PDB file of C-alpha atoms in Angstrom:
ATOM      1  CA  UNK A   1     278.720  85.699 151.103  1.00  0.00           C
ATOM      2  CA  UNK A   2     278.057  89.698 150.538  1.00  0.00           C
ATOM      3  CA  UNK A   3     280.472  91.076 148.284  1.00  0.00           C
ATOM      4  CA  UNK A   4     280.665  94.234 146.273  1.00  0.00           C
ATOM      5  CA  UNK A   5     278.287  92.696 143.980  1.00  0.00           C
ATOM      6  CA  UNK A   6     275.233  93.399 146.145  1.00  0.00           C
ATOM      7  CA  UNK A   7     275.744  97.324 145.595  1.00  0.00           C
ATOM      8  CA  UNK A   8     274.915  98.000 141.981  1.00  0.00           C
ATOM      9  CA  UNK A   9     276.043 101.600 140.633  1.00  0.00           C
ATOM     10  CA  UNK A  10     274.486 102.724 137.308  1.00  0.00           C
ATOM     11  CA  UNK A  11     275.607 105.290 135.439  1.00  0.00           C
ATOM     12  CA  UNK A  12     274.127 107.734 133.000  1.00  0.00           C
ATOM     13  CA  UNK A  13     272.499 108.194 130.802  1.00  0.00           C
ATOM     14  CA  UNK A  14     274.267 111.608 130.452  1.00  0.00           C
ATOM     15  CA  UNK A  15     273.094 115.277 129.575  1.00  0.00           C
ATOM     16  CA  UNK A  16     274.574 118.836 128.844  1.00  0.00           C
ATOM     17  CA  UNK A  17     274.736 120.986 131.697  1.00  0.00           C
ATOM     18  CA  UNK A  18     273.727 124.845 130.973  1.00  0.00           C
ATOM     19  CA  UNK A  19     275.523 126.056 129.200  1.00  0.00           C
ATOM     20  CA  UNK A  20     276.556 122.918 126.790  1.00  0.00           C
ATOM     21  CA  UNK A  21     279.792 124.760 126.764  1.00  0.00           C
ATOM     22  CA  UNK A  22     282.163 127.333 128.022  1.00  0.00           C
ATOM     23  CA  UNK A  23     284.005 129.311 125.342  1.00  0.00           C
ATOM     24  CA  UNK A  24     287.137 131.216 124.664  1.00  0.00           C
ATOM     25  CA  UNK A  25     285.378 134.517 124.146  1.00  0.00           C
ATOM     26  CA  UNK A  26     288.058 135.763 121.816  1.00  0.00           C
ATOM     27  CA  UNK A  27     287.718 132.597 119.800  1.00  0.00           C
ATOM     28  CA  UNK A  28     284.194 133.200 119.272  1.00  0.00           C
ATOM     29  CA  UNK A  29     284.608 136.956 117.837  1.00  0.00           C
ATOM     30  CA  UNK A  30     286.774 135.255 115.392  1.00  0.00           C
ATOM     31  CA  UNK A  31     284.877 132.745 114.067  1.00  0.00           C
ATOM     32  CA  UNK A  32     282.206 133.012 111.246  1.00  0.00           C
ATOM     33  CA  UNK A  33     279.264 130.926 112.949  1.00  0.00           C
ATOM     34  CA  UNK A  34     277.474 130.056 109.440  1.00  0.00           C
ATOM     35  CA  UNK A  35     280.472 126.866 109.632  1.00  0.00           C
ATOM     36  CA  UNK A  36     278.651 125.175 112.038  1.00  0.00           C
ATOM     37  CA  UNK A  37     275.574 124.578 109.417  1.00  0.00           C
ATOM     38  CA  UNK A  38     277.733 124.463 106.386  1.00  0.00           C
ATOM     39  CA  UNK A  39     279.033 121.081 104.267  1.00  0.00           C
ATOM     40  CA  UNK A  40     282.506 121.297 105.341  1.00  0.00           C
ATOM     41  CA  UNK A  41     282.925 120.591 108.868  1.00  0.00           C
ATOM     42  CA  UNK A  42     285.293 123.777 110.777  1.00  0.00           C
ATOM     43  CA  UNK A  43     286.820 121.332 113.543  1.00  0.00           C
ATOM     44  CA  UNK A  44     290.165 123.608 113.917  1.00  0.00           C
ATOM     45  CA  UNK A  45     288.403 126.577 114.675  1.00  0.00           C
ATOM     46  CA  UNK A  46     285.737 124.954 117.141  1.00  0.00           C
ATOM     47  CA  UNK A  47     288.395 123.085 119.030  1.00  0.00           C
ATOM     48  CA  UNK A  48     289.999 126.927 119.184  1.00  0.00           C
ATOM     49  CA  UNK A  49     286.663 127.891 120.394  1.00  0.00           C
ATOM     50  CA  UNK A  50     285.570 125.227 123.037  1.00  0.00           C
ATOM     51  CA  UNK A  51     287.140 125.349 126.748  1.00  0.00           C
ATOM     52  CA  UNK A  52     285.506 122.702 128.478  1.00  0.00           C
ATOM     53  CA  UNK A  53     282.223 120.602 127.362  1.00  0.00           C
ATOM     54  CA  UNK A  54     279.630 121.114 130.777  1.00  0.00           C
ATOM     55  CA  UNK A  55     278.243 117.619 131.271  1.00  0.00           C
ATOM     56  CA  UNK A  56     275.798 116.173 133.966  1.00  0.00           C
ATOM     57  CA  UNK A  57     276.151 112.712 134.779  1.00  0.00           C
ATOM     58  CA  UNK A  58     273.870 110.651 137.218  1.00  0.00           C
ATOM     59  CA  UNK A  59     274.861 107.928 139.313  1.00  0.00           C
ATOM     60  CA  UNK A  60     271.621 105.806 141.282  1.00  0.00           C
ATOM     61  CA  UNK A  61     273.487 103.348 144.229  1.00  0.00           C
ATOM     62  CA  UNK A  62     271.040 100.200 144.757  1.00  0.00           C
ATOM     63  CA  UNK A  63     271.499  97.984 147.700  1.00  0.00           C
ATOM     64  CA  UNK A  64     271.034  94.572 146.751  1.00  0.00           C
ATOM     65  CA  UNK A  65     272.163  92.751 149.387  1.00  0.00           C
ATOM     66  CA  UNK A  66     270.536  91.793 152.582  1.00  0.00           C
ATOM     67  CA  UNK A  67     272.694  94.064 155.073  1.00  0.00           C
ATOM     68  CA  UNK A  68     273.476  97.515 155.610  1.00  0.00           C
ATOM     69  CA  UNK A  69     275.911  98.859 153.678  1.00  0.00           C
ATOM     70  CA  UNK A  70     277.709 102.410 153.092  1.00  0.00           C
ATOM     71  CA  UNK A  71     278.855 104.301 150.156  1.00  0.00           C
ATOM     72  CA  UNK A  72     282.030 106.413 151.349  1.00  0.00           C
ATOM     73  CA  UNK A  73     282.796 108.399 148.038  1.00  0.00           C
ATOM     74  CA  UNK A  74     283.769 107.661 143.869  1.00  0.00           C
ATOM     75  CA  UNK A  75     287.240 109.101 142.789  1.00  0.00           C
ATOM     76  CA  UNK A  76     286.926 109.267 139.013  1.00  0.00           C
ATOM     77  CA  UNK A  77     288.620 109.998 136.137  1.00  0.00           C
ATOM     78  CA  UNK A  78     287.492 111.611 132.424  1.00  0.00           C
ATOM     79  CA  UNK A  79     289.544 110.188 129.074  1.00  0.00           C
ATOM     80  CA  UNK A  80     288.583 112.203 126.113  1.00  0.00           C
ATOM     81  CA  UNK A  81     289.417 109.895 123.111  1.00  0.00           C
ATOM     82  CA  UNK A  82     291.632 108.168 125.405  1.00  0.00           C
ATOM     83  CA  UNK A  83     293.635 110.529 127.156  1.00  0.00           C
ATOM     84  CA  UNK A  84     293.032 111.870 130.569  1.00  0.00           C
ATOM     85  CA  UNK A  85     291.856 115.601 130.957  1.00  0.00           C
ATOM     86  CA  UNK A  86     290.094 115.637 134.130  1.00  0.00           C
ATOM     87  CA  UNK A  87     289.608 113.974 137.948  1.00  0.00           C
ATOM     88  CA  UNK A  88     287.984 113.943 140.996  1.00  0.00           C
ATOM     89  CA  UNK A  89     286.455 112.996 144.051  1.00  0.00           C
ATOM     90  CA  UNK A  90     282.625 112.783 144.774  1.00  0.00           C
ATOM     91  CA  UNK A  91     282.278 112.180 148.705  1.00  0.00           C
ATOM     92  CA  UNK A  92     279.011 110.727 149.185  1.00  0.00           C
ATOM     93  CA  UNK A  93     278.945 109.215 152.913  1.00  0.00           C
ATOM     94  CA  UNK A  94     275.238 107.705 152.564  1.00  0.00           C
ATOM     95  CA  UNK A  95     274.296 104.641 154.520  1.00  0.00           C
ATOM     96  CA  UNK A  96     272.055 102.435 152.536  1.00  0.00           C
ATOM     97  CA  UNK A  97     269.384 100.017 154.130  1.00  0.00           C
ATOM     98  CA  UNK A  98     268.697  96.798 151.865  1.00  0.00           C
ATOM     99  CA  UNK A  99     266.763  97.388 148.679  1.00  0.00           C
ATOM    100  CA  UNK A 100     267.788 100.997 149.264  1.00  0.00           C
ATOM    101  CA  UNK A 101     268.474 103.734 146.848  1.00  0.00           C
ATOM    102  CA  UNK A 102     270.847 106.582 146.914  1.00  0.00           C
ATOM    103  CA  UNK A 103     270.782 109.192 144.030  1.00  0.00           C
ATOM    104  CA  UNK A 104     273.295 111.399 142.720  1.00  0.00           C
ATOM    105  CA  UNK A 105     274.442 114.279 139.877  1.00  0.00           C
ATOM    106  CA  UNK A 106     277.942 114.672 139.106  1.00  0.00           C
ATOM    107  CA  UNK A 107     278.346 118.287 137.317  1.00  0.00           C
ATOM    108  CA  UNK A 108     281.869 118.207 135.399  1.00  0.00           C
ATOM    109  CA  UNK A 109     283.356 120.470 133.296  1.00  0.00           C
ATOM    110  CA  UNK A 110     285.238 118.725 130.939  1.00  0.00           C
ATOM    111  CA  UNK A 111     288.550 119.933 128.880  1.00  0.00           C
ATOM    112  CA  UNK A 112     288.939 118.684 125.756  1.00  0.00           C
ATOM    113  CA  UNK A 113     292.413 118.659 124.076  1.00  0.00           C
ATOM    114  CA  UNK A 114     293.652 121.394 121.732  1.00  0.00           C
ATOM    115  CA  UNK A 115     296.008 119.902 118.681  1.00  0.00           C
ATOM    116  CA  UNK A 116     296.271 118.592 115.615  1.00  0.00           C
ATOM    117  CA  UNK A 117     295.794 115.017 117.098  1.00  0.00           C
ATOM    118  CA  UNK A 118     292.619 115.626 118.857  1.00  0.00           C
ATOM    119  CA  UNK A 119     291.656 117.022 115.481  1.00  0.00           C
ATOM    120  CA  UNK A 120     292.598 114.310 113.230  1.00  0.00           C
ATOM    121  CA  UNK A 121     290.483 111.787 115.635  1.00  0.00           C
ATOM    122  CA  UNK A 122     287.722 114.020 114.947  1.00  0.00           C
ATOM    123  CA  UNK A 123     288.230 114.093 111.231  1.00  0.00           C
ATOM    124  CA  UNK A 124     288.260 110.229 111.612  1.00  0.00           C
ATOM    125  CA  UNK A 125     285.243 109.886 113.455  1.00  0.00           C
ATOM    126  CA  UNK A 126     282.701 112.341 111.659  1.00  0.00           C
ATOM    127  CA  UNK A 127     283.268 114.847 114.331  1.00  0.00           C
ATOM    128  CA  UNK A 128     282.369 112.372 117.616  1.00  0.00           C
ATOM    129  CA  UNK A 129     284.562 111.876 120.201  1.00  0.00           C
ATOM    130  CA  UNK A 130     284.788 109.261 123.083  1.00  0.00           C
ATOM    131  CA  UNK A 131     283.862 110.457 126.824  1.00  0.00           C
ATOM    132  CA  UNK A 132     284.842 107.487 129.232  1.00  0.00           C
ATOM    133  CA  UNK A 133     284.582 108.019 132.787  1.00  0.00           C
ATOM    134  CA  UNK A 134     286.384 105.262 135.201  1.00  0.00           C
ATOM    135  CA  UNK A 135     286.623 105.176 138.714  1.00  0.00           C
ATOM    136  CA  UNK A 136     286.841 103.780 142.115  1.00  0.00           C
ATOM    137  CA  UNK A 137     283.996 103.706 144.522  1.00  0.00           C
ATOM    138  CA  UNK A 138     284.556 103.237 148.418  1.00  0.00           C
ATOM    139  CA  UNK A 139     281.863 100.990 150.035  1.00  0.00           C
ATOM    140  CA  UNK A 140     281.408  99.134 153.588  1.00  0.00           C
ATOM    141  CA  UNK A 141     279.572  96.059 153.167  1.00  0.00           C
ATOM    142  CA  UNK A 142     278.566  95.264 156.703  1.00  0.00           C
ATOM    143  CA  UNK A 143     281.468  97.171 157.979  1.00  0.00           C
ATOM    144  CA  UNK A 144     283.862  95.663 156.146  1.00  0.00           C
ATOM    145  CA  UNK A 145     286.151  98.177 153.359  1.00  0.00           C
ATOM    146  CA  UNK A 146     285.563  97.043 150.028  1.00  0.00           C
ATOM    147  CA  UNK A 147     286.545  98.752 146.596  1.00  0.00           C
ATOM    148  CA  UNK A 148     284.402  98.185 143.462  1.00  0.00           C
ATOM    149  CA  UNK A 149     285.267 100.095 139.888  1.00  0.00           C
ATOM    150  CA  UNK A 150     283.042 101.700 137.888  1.00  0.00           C
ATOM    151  CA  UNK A 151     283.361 103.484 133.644  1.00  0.00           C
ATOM    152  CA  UNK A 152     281.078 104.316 131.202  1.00  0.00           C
ATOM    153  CA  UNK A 153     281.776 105.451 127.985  1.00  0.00           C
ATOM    154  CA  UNK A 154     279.447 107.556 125.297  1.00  0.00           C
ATOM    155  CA  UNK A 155     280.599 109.165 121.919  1.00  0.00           C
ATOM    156  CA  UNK A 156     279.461 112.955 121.904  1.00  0.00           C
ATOM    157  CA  UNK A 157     278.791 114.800 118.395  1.00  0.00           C
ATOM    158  CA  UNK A 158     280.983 117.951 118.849  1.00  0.00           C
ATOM    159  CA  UNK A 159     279.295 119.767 116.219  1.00  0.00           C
ATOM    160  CA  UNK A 160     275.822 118.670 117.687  1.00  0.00           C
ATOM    161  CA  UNK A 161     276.583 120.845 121.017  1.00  0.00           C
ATOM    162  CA  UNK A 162     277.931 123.473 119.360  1.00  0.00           C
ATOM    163  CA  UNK A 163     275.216 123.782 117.514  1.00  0.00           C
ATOM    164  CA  UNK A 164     272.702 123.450 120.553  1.00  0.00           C
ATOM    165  CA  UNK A 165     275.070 126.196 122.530  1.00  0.00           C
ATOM    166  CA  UNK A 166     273.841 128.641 119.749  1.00  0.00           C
ATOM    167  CA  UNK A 167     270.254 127.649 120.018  1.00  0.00           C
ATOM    168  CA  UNK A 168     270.298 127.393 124.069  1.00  0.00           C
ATOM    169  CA  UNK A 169     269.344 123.871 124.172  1.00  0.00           C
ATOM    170  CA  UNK A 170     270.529 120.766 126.085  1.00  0.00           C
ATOM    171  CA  UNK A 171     271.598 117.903 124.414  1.00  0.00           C
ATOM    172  CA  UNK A 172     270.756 113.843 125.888  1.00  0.00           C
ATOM    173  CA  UNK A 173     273.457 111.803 124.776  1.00  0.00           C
ATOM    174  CA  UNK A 174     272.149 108.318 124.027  1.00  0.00           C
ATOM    175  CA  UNK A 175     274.492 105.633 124.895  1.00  0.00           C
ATOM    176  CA  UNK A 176     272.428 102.556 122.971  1.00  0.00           C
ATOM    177  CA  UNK A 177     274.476  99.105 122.681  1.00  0.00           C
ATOM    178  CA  UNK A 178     274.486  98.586 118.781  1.00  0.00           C
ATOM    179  CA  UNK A 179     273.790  94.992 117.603  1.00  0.00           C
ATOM    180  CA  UNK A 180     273.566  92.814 114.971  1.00  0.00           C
ATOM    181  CA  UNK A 181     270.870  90.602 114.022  1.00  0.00           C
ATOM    182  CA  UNK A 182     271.195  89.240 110.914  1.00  0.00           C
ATOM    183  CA  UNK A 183     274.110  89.487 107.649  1.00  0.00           C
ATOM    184  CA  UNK A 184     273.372  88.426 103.977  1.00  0.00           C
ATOM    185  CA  UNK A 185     275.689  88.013 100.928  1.00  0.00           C
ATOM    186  CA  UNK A 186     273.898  88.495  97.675  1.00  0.00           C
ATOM    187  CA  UNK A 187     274.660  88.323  93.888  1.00  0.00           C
ATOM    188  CA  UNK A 188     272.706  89.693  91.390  1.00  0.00           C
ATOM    189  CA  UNK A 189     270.128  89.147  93.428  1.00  0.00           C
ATOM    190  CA  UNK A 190     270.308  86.175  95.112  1.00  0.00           C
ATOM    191  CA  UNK A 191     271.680  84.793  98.436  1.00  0.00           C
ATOM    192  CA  UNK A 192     275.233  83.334  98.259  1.00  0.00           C
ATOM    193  CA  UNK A 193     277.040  81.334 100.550  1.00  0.00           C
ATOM    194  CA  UNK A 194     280.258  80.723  98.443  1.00  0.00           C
ATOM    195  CA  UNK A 195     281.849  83.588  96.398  1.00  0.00           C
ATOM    196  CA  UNK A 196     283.791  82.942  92.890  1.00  0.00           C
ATOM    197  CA  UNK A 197     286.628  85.669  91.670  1.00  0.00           C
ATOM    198  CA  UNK A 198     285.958  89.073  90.368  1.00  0.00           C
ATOM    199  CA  UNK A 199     282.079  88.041  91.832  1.00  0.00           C
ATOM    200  CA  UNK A 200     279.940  91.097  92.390  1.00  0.00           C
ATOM    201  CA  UNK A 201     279.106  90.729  96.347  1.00  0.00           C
ATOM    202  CA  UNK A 202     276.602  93.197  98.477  1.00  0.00           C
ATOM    203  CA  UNK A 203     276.528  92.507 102.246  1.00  0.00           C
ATOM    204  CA  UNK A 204     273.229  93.512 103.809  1.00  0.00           C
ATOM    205  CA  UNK A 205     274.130  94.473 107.976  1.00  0.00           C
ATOM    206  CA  UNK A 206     270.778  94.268 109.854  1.00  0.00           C
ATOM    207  CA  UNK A 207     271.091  96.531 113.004  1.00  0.00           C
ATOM    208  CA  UNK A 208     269.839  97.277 116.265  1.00  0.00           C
ATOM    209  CA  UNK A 209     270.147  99.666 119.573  1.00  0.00           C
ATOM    210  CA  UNK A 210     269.424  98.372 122.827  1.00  0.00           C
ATOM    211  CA  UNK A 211     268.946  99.627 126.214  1.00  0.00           C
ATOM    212  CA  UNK A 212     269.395 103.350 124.866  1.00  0.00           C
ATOM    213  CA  UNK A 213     269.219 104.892 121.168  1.00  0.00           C
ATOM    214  CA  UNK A 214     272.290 104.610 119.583  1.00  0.00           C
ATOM    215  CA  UNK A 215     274.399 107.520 117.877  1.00  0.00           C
ATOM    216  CA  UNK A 216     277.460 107.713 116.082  1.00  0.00           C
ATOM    217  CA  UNK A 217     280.115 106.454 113.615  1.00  0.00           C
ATOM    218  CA  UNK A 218     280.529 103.136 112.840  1.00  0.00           C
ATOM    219  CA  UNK A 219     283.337 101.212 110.429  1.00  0.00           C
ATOM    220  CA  UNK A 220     282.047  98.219 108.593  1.00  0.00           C
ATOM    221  CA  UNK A 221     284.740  95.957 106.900  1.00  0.00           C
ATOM    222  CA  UNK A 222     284.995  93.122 104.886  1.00  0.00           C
ATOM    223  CA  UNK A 223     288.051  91.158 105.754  1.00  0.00           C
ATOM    224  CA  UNK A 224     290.137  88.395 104.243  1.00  0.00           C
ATOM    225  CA  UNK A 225     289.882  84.814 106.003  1.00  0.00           C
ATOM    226  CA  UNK A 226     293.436  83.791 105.784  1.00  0.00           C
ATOM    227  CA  UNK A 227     295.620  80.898 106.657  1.00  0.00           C
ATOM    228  CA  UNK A 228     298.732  80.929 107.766  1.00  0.00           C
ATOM    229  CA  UNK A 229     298.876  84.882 107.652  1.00  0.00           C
ATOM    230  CA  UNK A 230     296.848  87.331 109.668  1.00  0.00           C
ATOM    231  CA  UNK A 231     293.453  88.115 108.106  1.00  0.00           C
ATOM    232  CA  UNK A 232     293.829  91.524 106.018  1.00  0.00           C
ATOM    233  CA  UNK A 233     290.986  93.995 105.520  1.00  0.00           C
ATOM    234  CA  UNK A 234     289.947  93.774 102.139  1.00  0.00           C
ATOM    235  CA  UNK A 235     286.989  96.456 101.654  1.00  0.00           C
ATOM    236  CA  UNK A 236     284.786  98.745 103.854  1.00  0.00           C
ATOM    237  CA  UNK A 237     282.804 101.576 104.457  1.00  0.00           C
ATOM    238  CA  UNK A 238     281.878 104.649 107.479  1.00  0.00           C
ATOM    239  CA  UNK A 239     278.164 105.559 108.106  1.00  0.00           C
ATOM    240  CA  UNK A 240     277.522 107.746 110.688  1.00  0.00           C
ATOM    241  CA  UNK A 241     273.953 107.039 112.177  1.00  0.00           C
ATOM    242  CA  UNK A 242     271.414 107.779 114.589  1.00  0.00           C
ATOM    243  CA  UNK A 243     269.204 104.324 115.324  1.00  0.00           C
ATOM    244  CA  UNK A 244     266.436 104.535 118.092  1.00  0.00           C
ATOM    245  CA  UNK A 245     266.223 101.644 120.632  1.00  0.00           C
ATOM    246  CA  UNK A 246     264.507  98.681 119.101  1.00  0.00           C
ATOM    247  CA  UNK A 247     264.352 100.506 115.622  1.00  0.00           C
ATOM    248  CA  UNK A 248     266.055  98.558 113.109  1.00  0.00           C
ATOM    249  CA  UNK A 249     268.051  99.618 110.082  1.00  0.00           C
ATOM    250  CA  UNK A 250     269.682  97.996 106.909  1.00  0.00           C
ATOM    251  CA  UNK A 251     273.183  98.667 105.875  1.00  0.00           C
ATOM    252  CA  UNK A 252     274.496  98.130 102.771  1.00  0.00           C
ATOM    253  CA  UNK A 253     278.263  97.563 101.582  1.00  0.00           C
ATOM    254  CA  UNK A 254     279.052  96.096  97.860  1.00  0.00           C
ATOM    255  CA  UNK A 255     282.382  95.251  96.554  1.00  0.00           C
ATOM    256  CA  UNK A 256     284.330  93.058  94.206  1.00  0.00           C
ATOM    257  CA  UNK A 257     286.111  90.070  95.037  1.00  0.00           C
ATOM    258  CA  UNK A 258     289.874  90.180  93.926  1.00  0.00           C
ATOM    259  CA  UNK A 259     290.431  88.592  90.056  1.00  0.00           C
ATOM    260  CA  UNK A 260     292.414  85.731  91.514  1.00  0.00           C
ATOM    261  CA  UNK A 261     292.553  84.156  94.733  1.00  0.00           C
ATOM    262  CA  UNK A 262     295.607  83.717  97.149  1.00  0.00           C
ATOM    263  CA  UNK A 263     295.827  79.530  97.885  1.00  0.00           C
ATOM    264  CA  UNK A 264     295.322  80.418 101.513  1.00  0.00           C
ATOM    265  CA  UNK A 265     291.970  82.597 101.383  1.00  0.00           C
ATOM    266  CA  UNK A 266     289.505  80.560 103.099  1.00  0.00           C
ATOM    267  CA  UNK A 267     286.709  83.132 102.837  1.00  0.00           C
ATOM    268  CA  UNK A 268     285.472  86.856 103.898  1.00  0.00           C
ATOM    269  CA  UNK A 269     283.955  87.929 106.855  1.00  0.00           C
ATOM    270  CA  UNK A 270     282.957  90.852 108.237  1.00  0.00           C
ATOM    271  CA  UNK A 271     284.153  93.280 111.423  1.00  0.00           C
ATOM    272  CA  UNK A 272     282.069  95.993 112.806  1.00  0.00           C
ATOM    273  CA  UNK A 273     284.476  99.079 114.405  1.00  0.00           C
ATOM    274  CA  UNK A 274     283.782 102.322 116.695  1.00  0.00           C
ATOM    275  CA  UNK A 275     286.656 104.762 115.918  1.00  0.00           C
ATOM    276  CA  UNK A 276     286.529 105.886 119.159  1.00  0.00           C
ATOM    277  CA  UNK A 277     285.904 102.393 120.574  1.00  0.00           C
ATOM    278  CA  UNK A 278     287.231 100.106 119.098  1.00  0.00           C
ATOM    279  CA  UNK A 279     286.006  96.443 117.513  1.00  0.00           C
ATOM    280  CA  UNK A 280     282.525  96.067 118.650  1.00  0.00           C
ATOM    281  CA  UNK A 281     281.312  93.109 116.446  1.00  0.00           C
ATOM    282  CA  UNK A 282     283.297  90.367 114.381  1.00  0.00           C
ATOM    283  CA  UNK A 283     281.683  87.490 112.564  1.00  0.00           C
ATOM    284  CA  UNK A 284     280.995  83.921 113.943  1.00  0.00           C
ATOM    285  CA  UNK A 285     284.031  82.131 112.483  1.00  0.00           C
ATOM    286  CA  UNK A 286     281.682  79.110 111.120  1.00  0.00           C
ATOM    287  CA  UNK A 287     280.975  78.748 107.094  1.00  0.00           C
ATOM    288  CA  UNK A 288     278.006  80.149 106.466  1.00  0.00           C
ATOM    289  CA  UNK A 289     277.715  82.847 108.101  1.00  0.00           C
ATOM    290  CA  UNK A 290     280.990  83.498 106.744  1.00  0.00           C
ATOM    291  CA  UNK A 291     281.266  83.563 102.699  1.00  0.00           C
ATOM    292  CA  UNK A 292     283.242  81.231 101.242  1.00  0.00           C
ATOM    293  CA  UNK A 293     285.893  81.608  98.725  1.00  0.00           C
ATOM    294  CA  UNK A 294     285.328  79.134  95.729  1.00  0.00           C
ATOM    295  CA  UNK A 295     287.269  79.013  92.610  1.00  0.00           C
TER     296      UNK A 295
END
């Protein structure tokens, strides 16, 4: 049976357009550039300053399948930390042969939101925001009408492309999956697998990127393993970080377990959070990996 699974559409990865961004002119005039390279981050008065954020994303349209089949056109839509500033249609109308290709560029100019709430997210996040694209494509698979969805999301540095706007540069914006291959718990130096009160703990986070570097800011928490309540977050850190596909990097988060224990703390585990995306990791529920509260 051909389905909509015998076209394959990949997306990204994604690039500035030139230039990385169109500006309020009178913003500009107004605003001391030195910021941008300063300690303090000026996020009210670059969100003044930036219109739209000139992106160009590719799109390559494989034929998998052993019949003709048709691309019609992609509507799509653009969520900037989750709320929807821009849409479209691309019409394509390309007939693909089997173990065809079909390549394409979609040039967008993207608005980004202007308020106090776009602002705090950015405060949040280190100054990256979330650019998810979702759509629709319109295919005939042997003549028949078939719909098949698309997204892809990437986190974009907003100081970053301001900053390559002033030196005329384009910016790649990786779009790495981050992953996890390996957590310890150790105790004045050694390993634990069972933690007393008021016990000293680091947690050691051994990372990876694949498919694409990875860049961004990440939450790491250490949560309570409860019973009979919901599990509570108990400690945690940000780290904003750059990690280059197959590199591998060591993250370190130390804290104190609480003087007494509650009778219904099992253990602590930990969770691994975009703030633009979301939960992106949690702990295998099993004891270990998870450490174990012991009195």
């Amino acid at each position: 049976m051909f389905t909509y699974h015998n076209i394959n559409i990949i997306i990204g990865p994604i690039s500035s357009d030139t230039p990385v961004v169109n500006i309020d002119p009178d913003a500009k005039g107004r605003f001391p550039l030195y910021k941008l390279f300063g300690g303090e981050p000026p996020y009210p008065e670059v969100v003044e300053w930036i219109d739209t954020i000139n992106v160009q994303i590719p799109l390559k349209i494989v034929n998998n399948g052993l019949i003709p089949s048709a691309i019609e056109k992609i509507n799509y839509r653009i969520r900037v930390n989750g709320r929807v500033t821009l849409s479209g249609t691309a019409t394509i109308s390309e007939e693909l042969l089997p173990n065809d290709d079909y390549k394409l560029n979609l040039t967008l100019r993207i608005p980004i939101p202007k308020d106090a709430r776009f602002i705090n997210q950015l405060l949040i996040s280190n100054g990256f925001m979330n650019i998810y694209i979702e759509g629709i494509s319109y295919l005939r698979i042997g003549g028949v009408p078939v719909l098949k969805p698309i997204e892809y999301s990437v986190d974009i540095s907003l100081l970053k492309v301001m900053r390559s706007y002033l030196l005329d540069e384009k910016v790649r914006f990786p779009n790495g999956k981050l992953v996890v291959l390996d957590v310890k718990w150790n105790s004045e130096g050694e390993e634990i697998n069972l933690a007393r009160p008021n016990q000293r703990v680091t947690a050691t986070v051994v990372l990876t990127a694949e498919k694409d570097d990875f860049e961004g800011t990440i939450q790491i928490y250490i949560y309570k393993d409860l019973v009979f309540l919901p599990d509570e977050i108990y400690a945690g850190r940000r780290y904003s970080i750059y990690l280059g596909k197959g590199e591998i990097m060591m993250l370190v988060l130390t804290f104190k377990t609480p003087p007494e224990y509650e009778f219904n703390l099992v253990g602590f585990y930990i969770v691994i959070e975009q703030p633009t995306k979301g939960v992106q990791w949690v702990m295998p529920s099993s004891y270990p990996p998870r450490l174990k509260a012991s009195i």
